[in-house]
XYZ file of C-alpha atoms in Angstrom:
223
model
C 174.505 -61.990 -110.563
C 177.792 -61.024 -108.923
C 177.141 -57.350 -109.644
C 173.746 -57.572 -107.958
C 175.305 -59.264 -104.932
C 178.028 -56.595 -104.792
C 175.451 -53.790 -105.050
C 173.377 -55.391 -102.282
C 176.372 -55.583 -99.939
C 177.636 -52.126 -100.956
C 174.279 -50.540 -100.211
C 174.436 -51.817 -96.641
C 178.171 -51.748 -95.828
C 179.455 -49.077 -98.256
C 182.528 -51.078 -99.300
C 183.224 -49.155 -102.519
C 185.283 -46.376 -100.841
C 187.408 -48.985 -99.043
C 187.958 -50.965 -102.245
C 188.855 -47.846 -104.224
C 191.281 -46.767 -101.519
C 193.113 -50.068 -101.952
C 192.867 -50.318 -105.734
C 193.845 -46.710 -106.449
C 196.988 -46.802 -104.304
C 199.904 -45.701 -106.473
C 202.956 -47.940 -106.850
C 206.340 -46.181 -107.161
C 207.925 -46.277 -110.592
C 211.068 -48.097 -109.399
C 209.014 -51.200 -108.491
C 207.381 -51.396 -111.928
C 209.021 -54.190 -113.987
C 207.983 -52.382 -117.173
C 210.370 -49.542 -116.326
C 213.071 -51.181 -114.221
C 214.379 -54.724 -114.608
C 215.596 -54.712 -111.002
C 211.991 -54.244 -109.821
C 211.637 -58.023 -109.518
C 213.508 -57.903 -106.193
C 210.497 -56.067 -104.734
C 208.276 -59.092 -105.453
C 209.692 -61.282 -102.675
C 207.399 -59.783 -100.025
C 204.305 -60.391 -102.138
C 205.427 -63.920 -102.954
C 205.976 -64.591 -99.248
C 202.425 -63.443 -98.520
C 201.026 -65.550 -101.380
C 202.759 -68.707 -100.132
C 201.651 -67.943 -96.570
C 198.033 -67.873 -97.744
C 198.568 -71.259 -99.416
C 200.065 -72.594 -96.180
C 197.079 -71.412 -94.166
C 194.510 -72.866 -96.568
C 196.309 -76.189 -97.018
C 196.883 -76.394 -93.255
C 193.166 -75.951 -92.612
C 192.482 -78.847 -94.980
C 195.077 -81.071 -93.294
C 193.668 -80.305 -89.844
C 190.339 -81.854 -90.827
C 192.010 -85.272 -91.064
C 194.935 -85.064 -88.661
C 194.617 -86.725 -85.238
C 197.055 -85.171 -82.706
C 197.900 -88.171 -80.552
C 200.830 -90.562 -80.648
C 198.654 -93.577 -81.464
C 196.855 -92.183 -84.503
C 198.986 -89.266 -85.763
C 201.091 -91.252 -88.217
C 198.141 -93.310 -89.431
C 196.024 -90.188 -89.978
C 198.782 -88.680 -92.142
C 199.076 -91.979 -94.024
C 195.300 -92.055 -94.565
C 195.350 -88.478 -95.794
C 198.113 -89.273 -98.267
C 196.665 -92.476 -99.655
C 192.891 -92.363 -99.212
C 191.678 -88.767 -99.283
C 191.046 -87.244 -102.706
C 193.878 -84.833 -103.570
C 195.265 -85.339 -100.061
C 198.746 -86.135 -101.308
C 198.772 -82.970 -103.433
C 197.592 -80.726 -100.594
C 200.047 -82.212 -98.122
C 202.819 -81.853 -100.683
C 201.925 -78.186 -101.137
C 202.033 -77.664 -97.372
C 205.269 -79.632 -96.974
C 207.225 -77.870 -99.717
C 205.561 -74.531 -99.053
C 207.036 -74.591 -95.546
C 210.509 -74.513 -97.098
C 209.709 -72.130 -99.952
C 208.168 -69.525 -97.640
C 211.374 -69.411 -95.579
C 213.453 -68.945 -98.742
C 211.169 -66.159 -99.990
C 211.201 -64.448 -96.609
C 214.988 -64.681 -96.456
C 215.273 -63.080 -99.900
C 212.767 -60.402 -98.888
C 214.813 -59.683 -95.754
C 217.999 -59.403 -97.828
C 216.284 -56.977 -100.199
C 215.100 -54.793 -97.328
C 218.568 -54.803 -95.769
C 220.654 -54.126 -98.876
C 218.316 -51.400 -100.159
C 218.365 -49.694 -96.756
C 214.599 -50.007 -96.402
C 214.921 -50.649 -92.666
C 216.109 -47.096 -91.982
C 214.048 -44.172 -90.668
C 211.050 -44.026 -90.669
C 210.708 -47.801 -91.181
C 212.658 -49.117 -88.178
C 209.522 -50.437 -86.458
C 208.423 -52.299 -89.555
C 211.867 -53.921 -89.743
C 211.453 -55.152 -86.153
C 207.970 -56.478 -86.966
C 209.380 -58.228 -90.048
C 212.088 -59.916 -87.984
C 209.423 -61.084 -85.534
C 207.413 -62.521 -88.443
C 210.559 -64.364 -89.558
C 210.895 -65.842 -86.060
C 207.249 -66.950 -86.049
C 207.711 -68.609 -89.440
C 210.720 -70.529 -88.155
C 208.657 -71.585 -85.151
C 205.886 -72.832 -87.438
C 208.397 -74.868 -89.401
C 209.877 -76.371 -86.229
C 206.564 -77.261 -84.580
C 205.043 -78.613 -87.786
C 207.951 -80.963 -88.399
C 206.993 -83.216 -85.477
C 203.327 -83.632 -86.375
C 203.668 -86.617 -88.764
C 205.139 -88.474 -85.750
C 207.572 -90.643 -87.699
C 211.133 -91.549 -86.728
C 212.687 -88.701 -88.709
C 210.411 -86.104 -87.137
C 210.856 -87.560 -83.646
C 214.653 -87.513 -83.569
C 214.941 -84.180 -85.420
C 212.654 -82.597 -82.821
C 214.625 -84.205 -80.002
C 217.787 -82.577 -81.354
C 215.977 -79.230 -81.695
C 214.721 -79.317 -78.115
C 218.185 -80.283 -76.899
C 219.629 -77.257 -78.691
C 216.957 -75.028 -77.143
C 217.818 -76.384 -73.694
C 221.358 -75.016 -74.070
C 220.110 -71.401 -73.995
C 221.678 -69.696 -70.945
C 219.459 -69.217 -67.880
C 216.128 -70.098 -69.503
C 217.137 -73.210 -71.469
C 215.633 -75.575 -68.919
C 212.307 -73.763 -68.924
C 212.181 -73.798 -72.725
C 212.871 -77.535 -72.755
C 210.144 -78.216 -70.196
C 207.674 -76.002 -72.036
C 208.264 -77.699 -75.396
C 208.639 -81.309 -74.277
C 206.008 -81.184 -71.543
C 207.924 -83.788 -69.565
C 211.148 -85.754 -69.324
C 210.741 -87.475 -72.698
C 209.095 -86.730 -76.034
C 205.627 -88.224 -75.964
C 201.918 -87.496 -76.067
C 202.268 -84.206 -74.178
C 204.964 -83.028 -76.591
C 202.860 -83.785 -79.661
C 199.804 -82.093 -78.146
C 201.791 -78.970 -77.323
C 203.432 -78.777 -80.730
C 200.044 -79.193 -82.399
C 198.469 -76.431 -80.304
C 201.411 -74.081 -80.883
C 201.469 -74.842 -84.612
C 197.739 -74.533 -85.231
C 196.593 -71.894 -82.733
C 199.254 -69.775 -81.024
C 201.763 -69.125 -83.805
C 199.155 -68.520 -86.557
C 197.428 -65.982 -84.285
C 200.740 -64.212 -83.710
C 201.509 -64.373 -87.437
C 198.196 -62.799 -88.477
C 198.554 -60.029 -85.890
C 202.116 -59.203 -86.954
C 201.236 -59.331 -90.652
C 198.362 -56.934 -90.016
C 200.740 -54.479 -88.334
C 203.274 -55.007 -91.135
C 200.761 -54.160 -93.861
C 199.378 -51.148 -91.987
C 202.870 -49.715 -91.618
C 203.631 -50.337 -95.289
C 200.399 -48.589 -96.178
C 201.203 -45.608 -93.978
C 204.884 -45.259 -94.895
C 204.796 -46.472 -98.499
C 207.382 -48.550 -100.328
C 210.941 -47.366 -99.810
C 212.762 -45.492 -102.563
C 215.271 -46.989 -105.017
C 218.774 -48.007 -103.969
């Protein structure tokens, strides 16, 4: 059945050459765990991508139940946790995945730095990777407020206060994030929009560029 479906699509879209181009791409010997024990350090990028996919899928599920206003936000999270089938598991995956993806990305960044993989001709990809890191941190910061409990509220207040101390533009950043003089409905709405729409769009665009550059330049050589 699947083969017939594949043949039907392939006859109209000709996807076999594209699939073979991806599947037949050679992997350097120094990243093969069968030949080099140290090859495991090259897995951090793939693990980061895998966890990011989990974050996107679990986030889509959470969005179906979350209500982004200060009256119902906390109750919608509570309902998701206690009433929705597997809701607690999915939210737990999203909650802990937000921390794990930062750890994996940090380890990936260390690997790239200490193996010199940021050097010519991969300088642009290093810059793109740093931008992805910044977007991930932004996702973590904006997502923290969404449950709208006391811990999230005061942690976000501290974060915005820190952002306001940036020279010259600190005031504008504070106004943009808070949406007013105090944290309230406008703040939650902005954080939700940034977390669900703006930052994911930036993340997907940067990841696309990142993968294209990796494809063009290949994996860097051994240390």
